[in-house]
Tab-separated table of C-alpha atoms and ligand atoms in Angstrom:
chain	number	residue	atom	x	y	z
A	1	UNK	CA	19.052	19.671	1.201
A	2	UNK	CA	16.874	17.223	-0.870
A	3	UNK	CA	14.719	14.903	1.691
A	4	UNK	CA	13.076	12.303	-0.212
A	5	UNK	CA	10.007	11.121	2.108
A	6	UNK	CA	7.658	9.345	-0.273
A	7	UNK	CA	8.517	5.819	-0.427
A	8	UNK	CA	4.976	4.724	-0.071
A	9	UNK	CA	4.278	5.607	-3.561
A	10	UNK	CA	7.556	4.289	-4.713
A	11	UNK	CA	10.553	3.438	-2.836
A	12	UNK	CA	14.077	3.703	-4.032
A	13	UNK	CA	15.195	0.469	-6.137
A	14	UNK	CA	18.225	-1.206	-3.653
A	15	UNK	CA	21.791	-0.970	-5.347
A	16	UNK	CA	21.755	-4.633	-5.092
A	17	UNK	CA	18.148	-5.533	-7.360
A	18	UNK	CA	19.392	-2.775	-9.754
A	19	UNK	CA	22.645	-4.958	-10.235
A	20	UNK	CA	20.639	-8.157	-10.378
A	21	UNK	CA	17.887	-7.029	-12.752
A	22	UNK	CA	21.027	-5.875	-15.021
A	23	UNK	CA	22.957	-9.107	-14.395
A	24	UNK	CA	19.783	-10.978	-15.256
A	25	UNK	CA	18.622	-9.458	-18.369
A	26	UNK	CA	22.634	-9.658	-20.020
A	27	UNK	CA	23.216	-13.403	-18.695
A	28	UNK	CA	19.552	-15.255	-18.739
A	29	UNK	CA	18.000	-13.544	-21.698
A	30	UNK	CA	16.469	-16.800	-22.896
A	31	UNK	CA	12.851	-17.134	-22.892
A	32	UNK	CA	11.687	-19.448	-19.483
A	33	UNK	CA	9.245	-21.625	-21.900
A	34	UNK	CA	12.120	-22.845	-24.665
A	35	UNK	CA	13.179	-26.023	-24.466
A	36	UNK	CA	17.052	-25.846	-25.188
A	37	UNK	CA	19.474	-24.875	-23.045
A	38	UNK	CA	19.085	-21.164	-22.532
A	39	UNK	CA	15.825	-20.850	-22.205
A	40	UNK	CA	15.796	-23.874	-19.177
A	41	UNK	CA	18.656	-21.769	-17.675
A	42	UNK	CA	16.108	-19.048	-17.331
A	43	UNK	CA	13.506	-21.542	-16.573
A	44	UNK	CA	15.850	-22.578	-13.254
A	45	UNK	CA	16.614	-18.737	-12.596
A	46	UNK	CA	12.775	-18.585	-12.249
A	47	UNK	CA	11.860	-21.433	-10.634
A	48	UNK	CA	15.053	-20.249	-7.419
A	49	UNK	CA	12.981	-16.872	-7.426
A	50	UNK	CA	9.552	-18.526	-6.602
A	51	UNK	CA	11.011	-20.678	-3.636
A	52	UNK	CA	13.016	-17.789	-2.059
A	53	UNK	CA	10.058	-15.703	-1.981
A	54	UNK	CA	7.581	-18.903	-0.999
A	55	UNK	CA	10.075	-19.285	1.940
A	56	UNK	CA	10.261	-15.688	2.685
A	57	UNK	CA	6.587	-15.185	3.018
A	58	UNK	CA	5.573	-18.750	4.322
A	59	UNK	CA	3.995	-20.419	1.564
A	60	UNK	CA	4.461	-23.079	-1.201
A	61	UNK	CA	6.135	-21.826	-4.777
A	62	UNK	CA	3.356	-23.258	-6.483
A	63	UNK	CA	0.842	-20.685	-4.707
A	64	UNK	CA	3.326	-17.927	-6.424
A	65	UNK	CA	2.193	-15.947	-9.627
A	66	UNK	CA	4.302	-13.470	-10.604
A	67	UNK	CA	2.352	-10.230	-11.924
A	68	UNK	CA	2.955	-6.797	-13.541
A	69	UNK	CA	2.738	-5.059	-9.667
A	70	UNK	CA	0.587	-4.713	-6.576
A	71	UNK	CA	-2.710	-3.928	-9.389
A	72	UNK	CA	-3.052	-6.424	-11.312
A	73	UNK	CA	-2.546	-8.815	-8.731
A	74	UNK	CA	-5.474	-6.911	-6.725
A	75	UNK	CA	-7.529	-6.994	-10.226
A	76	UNK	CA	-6.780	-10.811	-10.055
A	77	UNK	CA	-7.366	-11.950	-6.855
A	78	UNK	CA	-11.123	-10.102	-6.871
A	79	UNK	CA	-12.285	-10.851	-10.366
A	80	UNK	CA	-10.937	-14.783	-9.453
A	81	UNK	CA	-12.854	-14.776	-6.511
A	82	UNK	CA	-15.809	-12.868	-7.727
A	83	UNK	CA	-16.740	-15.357	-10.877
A	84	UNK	CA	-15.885	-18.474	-8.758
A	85	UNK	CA	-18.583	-16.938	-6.288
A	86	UNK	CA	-20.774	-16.108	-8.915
A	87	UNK	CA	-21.450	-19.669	-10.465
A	88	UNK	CA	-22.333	-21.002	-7.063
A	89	UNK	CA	-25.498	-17.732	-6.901
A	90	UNK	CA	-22.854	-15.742	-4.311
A	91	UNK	CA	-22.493	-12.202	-4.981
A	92	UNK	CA	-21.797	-10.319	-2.426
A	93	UNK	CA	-18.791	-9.031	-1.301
A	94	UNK	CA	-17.192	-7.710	2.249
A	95	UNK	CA	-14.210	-5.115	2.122
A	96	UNK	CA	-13.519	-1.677	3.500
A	97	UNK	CA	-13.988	2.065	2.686
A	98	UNK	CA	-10.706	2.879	2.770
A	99	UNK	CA	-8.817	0.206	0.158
A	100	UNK	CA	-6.606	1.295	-2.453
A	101	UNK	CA	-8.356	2.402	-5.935
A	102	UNK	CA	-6.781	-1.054	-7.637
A	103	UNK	CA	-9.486	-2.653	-5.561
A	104	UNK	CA	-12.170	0.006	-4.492
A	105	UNK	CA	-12.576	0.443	-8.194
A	106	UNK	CA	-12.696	-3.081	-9.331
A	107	UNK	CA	-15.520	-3.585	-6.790
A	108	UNK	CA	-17.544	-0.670	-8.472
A	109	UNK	CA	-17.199	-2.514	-11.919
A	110	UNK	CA	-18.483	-5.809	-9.771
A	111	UNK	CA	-21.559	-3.465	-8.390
A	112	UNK	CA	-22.188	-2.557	-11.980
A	113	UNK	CA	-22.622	-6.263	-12.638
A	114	UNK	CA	-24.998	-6.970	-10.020
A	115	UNK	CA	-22.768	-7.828	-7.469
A	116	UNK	CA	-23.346	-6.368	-3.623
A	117	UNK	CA	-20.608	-4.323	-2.159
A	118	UNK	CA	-20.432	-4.390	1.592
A	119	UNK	CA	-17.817	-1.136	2.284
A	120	UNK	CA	-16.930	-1.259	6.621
A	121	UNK	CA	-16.126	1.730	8.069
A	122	UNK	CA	-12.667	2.331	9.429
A	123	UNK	CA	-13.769	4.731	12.255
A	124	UNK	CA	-11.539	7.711	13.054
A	125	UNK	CA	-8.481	5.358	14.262
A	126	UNK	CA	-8.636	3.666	10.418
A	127	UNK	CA	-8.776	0.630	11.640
A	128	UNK	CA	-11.750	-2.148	11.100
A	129	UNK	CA	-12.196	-4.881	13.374
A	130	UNK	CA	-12.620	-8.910	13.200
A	131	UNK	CA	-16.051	-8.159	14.435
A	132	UNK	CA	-17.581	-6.167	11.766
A	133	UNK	CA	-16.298	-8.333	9.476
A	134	UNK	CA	-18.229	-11.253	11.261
A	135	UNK	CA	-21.236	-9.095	11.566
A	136	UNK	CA	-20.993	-8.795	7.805
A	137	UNK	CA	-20.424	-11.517	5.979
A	138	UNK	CA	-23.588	-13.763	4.903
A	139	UNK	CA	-24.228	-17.144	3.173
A	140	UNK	CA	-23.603	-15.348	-0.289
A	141	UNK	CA	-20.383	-13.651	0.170
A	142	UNK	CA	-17.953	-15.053	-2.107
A	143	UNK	CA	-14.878	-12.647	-0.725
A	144	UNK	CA	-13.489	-10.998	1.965
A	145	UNK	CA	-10.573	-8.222	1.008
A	146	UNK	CA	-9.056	-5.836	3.545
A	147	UNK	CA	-6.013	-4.511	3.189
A	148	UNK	CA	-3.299	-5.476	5.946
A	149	UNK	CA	-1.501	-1.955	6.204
A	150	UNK	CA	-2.931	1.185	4.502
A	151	UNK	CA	-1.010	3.147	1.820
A	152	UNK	CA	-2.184	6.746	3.054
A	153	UNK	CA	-2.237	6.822	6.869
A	154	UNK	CA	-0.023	3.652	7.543
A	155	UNK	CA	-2.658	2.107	9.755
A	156	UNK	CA	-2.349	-1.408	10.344
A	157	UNK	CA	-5.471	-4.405	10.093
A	158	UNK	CA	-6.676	-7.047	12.673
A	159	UNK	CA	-5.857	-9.331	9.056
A	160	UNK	CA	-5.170	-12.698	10.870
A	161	UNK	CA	-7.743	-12.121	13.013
A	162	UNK	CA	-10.001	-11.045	10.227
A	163	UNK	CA	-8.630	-14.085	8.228
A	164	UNK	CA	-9.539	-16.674	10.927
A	165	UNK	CA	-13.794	-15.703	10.779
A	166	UNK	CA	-13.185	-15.848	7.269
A	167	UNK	CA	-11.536	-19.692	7.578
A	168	UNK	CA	-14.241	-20.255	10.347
A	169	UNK	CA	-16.827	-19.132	7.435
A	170	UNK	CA	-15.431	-20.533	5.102
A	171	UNK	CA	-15.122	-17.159	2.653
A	172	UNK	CA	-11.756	-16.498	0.745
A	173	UNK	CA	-10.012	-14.057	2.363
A	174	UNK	CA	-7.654	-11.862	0.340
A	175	UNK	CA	-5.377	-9.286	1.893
A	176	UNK	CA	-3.735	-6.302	-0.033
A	177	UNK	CA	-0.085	-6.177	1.769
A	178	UNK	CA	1.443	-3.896	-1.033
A	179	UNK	CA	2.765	-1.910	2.081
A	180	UNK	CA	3.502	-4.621	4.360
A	181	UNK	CA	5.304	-7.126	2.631
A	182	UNK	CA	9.255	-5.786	2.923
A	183	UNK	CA	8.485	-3.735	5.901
A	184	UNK	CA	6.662	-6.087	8.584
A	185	UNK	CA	6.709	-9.831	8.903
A	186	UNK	CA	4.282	-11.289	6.564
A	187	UNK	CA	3.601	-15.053	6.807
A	188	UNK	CA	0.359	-16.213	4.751
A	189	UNK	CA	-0.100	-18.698	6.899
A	190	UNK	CA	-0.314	-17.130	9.744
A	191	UNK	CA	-2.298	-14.633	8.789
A	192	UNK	CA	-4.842	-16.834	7.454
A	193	UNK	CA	-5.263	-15.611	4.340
A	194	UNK	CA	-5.979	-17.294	0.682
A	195	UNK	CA	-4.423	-14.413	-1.159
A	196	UNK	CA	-2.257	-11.753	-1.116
A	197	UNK	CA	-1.332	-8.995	-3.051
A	198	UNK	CA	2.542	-7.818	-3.068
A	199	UNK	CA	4.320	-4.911	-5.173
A	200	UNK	CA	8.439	-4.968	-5.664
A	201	UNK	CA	8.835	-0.991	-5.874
A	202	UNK	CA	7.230	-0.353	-2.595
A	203	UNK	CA	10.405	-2.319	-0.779
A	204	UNK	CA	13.165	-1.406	-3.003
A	205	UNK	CA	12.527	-3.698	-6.185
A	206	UNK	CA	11.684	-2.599	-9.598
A	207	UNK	CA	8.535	-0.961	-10.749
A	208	UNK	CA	6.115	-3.089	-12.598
A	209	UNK	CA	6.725	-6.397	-10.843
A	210	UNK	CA	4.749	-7.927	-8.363
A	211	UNK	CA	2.745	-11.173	-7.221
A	212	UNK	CA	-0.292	-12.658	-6.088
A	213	UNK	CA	0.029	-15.347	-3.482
A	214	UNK	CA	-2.917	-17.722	-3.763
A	215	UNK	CA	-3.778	-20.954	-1.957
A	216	UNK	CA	-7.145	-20.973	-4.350
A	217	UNK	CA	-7.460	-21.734	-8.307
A	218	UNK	CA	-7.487	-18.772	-9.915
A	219	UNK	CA	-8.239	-17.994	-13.365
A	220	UNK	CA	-5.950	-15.455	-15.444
A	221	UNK	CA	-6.586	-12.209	-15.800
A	222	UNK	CA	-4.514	-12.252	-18.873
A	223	UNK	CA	-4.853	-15.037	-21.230
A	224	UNK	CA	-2.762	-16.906	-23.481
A	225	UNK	CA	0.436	-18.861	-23.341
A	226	UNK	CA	0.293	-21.561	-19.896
A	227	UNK	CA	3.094	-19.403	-17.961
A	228	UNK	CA	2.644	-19.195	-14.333
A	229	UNK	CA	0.667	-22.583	-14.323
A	230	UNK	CA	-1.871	-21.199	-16.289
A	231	UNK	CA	-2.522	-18.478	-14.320
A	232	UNK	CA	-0.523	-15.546	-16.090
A	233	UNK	CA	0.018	-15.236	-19.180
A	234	UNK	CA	3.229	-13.492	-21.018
A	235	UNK	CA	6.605	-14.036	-20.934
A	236	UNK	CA	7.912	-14.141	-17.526
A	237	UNK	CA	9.696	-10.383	-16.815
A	238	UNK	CA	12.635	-12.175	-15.426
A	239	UNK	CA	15.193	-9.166	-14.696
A	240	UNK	CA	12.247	-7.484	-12.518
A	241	UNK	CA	11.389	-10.571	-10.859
A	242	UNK	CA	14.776	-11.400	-9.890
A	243	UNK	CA	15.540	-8.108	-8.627
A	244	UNK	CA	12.143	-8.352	-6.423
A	245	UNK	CA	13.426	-11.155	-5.289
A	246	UNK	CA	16.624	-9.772	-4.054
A	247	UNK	CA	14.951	-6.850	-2.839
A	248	UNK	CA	12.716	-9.038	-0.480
A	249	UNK	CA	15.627	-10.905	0.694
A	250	UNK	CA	17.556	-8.182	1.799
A	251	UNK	CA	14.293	-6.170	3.180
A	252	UNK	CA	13.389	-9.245	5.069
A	253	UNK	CA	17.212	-9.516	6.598
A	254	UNK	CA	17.144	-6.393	7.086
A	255	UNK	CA	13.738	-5.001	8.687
A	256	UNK	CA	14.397	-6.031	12.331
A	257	UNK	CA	17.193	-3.114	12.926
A	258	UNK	CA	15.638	-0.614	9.898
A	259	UNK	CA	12.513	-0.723	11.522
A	260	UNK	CA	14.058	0.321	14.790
A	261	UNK	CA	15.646	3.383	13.096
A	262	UNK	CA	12.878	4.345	10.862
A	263	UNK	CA	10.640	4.431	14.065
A	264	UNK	CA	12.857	6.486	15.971
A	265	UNK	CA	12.806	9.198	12.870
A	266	UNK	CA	9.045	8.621	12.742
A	267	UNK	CA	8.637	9.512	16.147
A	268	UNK	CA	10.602	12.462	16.254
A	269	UNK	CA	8.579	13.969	12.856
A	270	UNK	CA	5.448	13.365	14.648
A	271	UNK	CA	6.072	14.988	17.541
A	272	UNK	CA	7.670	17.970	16.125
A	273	UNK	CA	4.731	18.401	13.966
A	274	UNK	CA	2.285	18.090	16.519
A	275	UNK	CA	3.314	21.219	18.065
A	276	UNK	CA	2.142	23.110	14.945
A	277	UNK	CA	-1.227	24.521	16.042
A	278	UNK	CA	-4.341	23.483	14.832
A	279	UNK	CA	-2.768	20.253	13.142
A	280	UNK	CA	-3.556	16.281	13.771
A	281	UNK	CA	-2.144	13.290	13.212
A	282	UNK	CA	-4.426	11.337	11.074
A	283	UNK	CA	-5.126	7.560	11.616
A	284	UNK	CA	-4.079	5.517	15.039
A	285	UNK	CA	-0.372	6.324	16.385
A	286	UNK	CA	0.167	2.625	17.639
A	287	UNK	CA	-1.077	0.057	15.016
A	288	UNK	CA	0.725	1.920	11.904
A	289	UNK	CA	3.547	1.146	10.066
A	290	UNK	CA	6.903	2.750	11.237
A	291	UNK	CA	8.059	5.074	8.172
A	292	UNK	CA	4.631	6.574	7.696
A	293	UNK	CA	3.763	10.009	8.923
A	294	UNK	CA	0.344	11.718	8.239
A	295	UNK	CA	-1.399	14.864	9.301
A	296	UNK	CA	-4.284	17.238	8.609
A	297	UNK	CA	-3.583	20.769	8.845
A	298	UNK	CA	-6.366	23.293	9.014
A	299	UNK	CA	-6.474	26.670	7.001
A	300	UNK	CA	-4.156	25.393	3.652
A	301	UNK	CA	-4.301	23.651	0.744
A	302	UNK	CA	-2.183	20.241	0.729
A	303	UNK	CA	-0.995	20.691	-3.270
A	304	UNK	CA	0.016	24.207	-2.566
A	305	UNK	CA	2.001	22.828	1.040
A	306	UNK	CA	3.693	20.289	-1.548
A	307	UNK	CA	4.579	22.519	-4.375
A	308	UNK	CA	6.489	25.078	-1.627
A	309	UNK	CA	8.185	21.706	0.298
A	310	UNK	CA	9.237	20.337	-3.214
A	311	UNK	CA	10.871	23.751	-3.968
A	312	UNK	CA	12.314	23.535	-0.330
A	313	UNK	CA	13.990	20.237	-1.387
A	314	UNK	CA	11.044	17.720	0.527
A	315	UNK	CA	9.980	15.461	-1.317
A	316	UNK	CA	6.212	14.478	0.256
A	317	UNK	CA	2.847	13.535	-0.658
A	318	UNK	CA	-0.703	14.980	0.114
A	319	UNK	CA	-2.085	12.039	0.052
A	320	UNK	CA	-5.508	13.258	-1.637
A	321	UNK	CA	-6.562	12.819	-5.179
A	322	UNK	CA	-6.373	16.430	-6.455
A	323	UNK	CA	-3.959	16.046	-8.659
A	324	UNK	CA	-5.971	13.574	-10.784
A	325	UNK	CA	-8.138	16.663	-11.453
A	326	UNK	CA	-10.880	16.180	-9.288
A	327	UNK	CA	-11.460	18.182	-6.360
A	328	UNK	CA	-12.700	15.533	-4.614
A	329	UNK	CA	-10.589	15.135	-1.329
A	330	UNK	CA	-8.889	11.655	0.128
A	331	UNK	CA	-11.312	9.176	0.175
A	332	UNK	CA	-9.200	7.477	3.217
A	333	UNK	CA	-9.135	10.691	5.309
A	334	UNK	CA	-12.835	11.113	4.423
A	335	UNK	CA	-13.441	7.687	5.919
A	336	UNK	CA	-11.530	8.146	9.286
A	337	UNK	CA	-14.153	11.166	9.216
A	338	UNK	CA	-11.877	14.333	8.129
A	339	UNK	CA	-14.664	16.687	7.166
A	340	UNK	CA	-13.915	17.744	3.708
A	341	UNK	CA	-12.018	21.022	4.534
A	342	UNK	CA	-9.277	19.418	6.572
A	343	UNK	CA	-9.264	16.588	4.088
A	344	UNK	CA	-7.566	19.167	1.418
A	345	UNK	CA	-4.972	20.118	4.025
A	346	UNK	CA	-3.113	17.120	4.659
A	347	UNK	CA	0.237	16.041	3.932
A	348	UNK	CA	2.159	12.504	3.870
A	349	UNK	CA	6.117	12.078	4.710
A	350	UNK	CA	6.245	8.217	4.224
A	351	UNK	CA	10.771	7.304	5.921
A	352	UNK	CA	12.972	4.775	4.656
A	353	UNK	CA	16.590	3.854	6.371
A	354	UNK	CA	17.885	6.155	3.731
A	355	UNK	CA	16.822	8.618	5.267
A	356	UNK	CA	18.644	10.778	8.170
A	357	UNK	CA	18.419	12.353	11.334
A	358	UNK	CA	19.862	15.810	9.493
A	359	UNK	CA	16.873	15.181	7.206
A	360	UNK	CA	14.377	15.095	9.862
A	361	UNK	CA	15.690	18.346	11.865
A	362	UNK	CA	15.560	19.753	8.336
A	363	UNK	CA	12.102	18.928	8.075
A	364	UNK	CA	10.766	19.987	11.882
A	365	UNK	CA	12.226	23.448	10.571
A	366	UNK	CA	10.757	23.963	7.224
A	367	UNK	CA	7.159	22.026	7.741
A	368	UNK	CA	6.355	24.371	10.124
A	369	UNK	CA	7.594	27.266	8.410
A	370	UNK	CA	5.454	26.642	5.392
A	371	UNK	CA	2.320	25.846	7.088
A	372	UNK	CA	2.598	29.245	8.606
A	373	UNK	CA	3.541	31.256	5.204
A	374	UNK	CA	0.300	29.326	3.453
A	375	UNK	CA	-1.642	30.154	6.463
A	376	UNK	CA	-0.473	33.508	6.443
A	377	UNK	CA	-1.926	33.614	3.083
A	378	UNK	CA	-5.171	31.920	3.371
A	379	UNK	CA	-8.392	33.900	3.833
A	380	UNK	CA	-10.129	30.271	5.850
A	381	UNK	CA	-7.177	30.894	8.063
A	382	UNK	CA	-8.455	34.424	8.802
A	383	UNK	CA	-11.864	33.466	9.492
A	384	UNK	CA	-10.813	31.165	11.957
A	385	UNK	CA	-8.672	33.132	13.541
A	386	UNK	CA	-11.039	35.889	13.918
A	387	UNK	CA	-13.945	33.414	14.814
A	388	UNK	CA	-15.766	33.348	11.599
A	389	UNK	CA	-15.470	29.980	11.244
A	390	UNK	CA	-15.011	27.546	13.936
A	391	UNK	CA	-11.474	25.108	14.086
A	392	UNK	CA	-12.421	21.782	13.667
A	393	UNK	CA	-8.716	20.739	15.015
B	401	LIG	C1	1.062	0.919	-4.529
B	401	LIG	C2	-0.107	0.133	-4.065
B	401	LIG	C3	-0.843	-0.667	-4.951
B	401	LIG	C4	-0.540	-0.725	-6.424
B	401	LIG	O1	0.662	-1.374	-6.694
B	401	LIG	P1	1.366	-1.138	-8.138
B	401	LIG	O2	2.485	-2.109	-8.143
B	401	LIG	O3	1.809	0.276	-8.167
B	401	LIG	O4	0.336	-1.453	-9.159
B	401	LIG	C5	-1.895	-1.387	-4.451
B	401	LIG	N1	-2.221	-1.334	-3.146
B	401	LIG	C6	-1.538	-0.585	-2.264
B	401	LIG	C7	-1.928	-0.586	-0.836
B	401	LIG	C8	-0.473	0.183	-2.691
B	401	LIG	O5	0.198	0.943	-1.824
């Protein structure tokens, strides 16, 4: 049986965006910008994507910029914010230790330039609250960027409440929903915020496509022609925008009942795993989103628990960043306080409604199994069992 149980790095492009993007590229292959007829034909195709997605998230077209994905619209939003702030003397900055690397690393390139990095802690339910972000922020922060649902443990942010100290304050507030947007309402509005970060291939769209939602001028990140009202530059990737835009549509008419059956699969995974021994779920169980599952288990190695499921047809993620080379473990599971140890034994089964119950029986039977061969293995495992070394779950 193959289980495929990683949509939060990359989801599955919809049958229906893969047709559009197809459909797109053959029949509006003229360039948005040219005046004749083909290229405003393309122009019109574009301008119908922006208002379907201003309407599905709640805002106005014009506050749409289409990017290359959920990056570069995170690279955007911060350096925009972060030189705006700068010219008025503001350089600080409020976010939280457990972003994604498209913005943890920006704001290290900011700290390089003088700028002062306020990272919050996410305590061990990896979740920051409204009130450490009021506790933080000071008369030179120029932004405010916490992510609204987190790509490793699925936990889920106070954002419009964090958004409204920021209005109150008046500090732009920019939200990374690359895992929200698709899978839980998402109205800018409402959730106060002055930007947002979205990513097509994490709800079914095409990979390399994205946008930034902004209520503030920004300035481009990439320079040139005056596409995307001067705030983008390049020719508009119109097949991969279109298909995003289908792929919202149909993620947005479809969430209320996919949510209800991803949960129930959720729900089931979790509490089959939990009965492994010495195992925890990592991040809170309430405030996450439904198709994420994430657990520490002590005595292994999370790449070696991967490699075996992958050969056993499960498709997962560990959720650390071994496999860049570094040893260093998950800088989110080290932040909701993992000592380093259990950090390297975690693994991530992220659902979609492709999914099936058959593929979540198969995956109560061989999780378990697997933990216990590598544990089998493992000499940490036999210290702990014989009292060496004490179980920290
Ligand atoms: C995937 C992801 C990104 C990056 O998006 P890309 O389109 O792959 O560049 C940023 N933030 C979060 C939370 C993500 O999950």
């Amino acid at each position: 049986m193959n289980v495929y149980a990683d949509n939060a790095a990359t989801a599955k492009m919809r049958p229906a965006a893969l047709r559009t993007y197809a459909e797109t590229a053959e029949k509006y292959f003229g360039n948005p910008s040219s005046l004749h007829s083909d290229g405003q034909r393309a122009a019109e195709e574009l301008s119908r994507c922006r208002a379907k997605t201003a309407e599905l998230l709640g805002c106005s077209p014009r506050e749409i910029i289409f990017t290359s994905g959920g990056s570069e619209a995170d690279n955007q939003a911060i350096v925009a914010a972060a030189i705006a702030g700068e010219k008025k003397g503001k350089k600080h900055i409020v976010s939280t230790a457990f972003e994604h690397h498209a913005v943890l690393h920006v704001l290290d390139r900011l700290k390089e330039r003088g700028f002062e990095i306020t990272l919050l802690p996410v305590g061990e339910r990896g979740i920051v609250r409204a009130e450490q972000v009021r506790n933080a922020v000071r008369d030179d922060t120029c932004l405010v960027t916490v992510m609204f649902a987190n790509n490793e443990i699925g936990t889920i942010q106070p954002v419009a409440e964090i958004g409204a100290v920021c209005r109150e304050k008046k500090i732009p507030f920019h939200t990374d929903a690359v895992q929200a947007v698709g899978h839980v309402p998402v109205d800018v509005n409402a959730l106060n915020a002055d930007m947002l970060s979205l990513s097509a291939h994490k709800f079914g769209g095409p990979r390399g496509v994205g946008a930034l939602v902004s209520k503030l001028p920004v300035r481009p990140l990439i320079e040139g022609g005056a596409q995307e009202r001067g705030r983008r530059a390049g020719t508009e990737n119109l097949p991969a925008i279109v298909a995003m835009t289908t792929a919202l549509e149909l993620s947005v008419a479809e969430m209320t009942e996919a949510d209800a059956k991803i949960r129930a699969m959720r729900d089931k995974l979790i509490a089959g795993l939990k009965a492994v021994p010495h195992c925890a779920l990592n991040g809170d169980e309430k405030s996450r989103l439904s198709g994420n599952v994430s657990f520490c288990f002590e005595g292994i190695e999370g790449e070696s628990l991967l490699l075996l499921l992958d050969e056993a047809g499960i498709r997962a993620s560990s959720g650390s960043a071994c496999t860049s080379g570094s040893l260093d473990p998950s800088h989110v599971l080290l932040a909701i306080g993992r000592p380093h140890e259990v950090a390297h034994g975690s693994l991530r089964l992220t659902l979609s409604a492709d999914n099936t119950q058959e593929e979540i029986d198969y995956m109560l039977k061989e999780i378990p199994r697997v933990v216990q061969y590598l544990r089998d293995m493992s000499p940490v495992w036999r210290d702990l069992q014989s009292g060496k070394r004490n179980y920290v779950l």
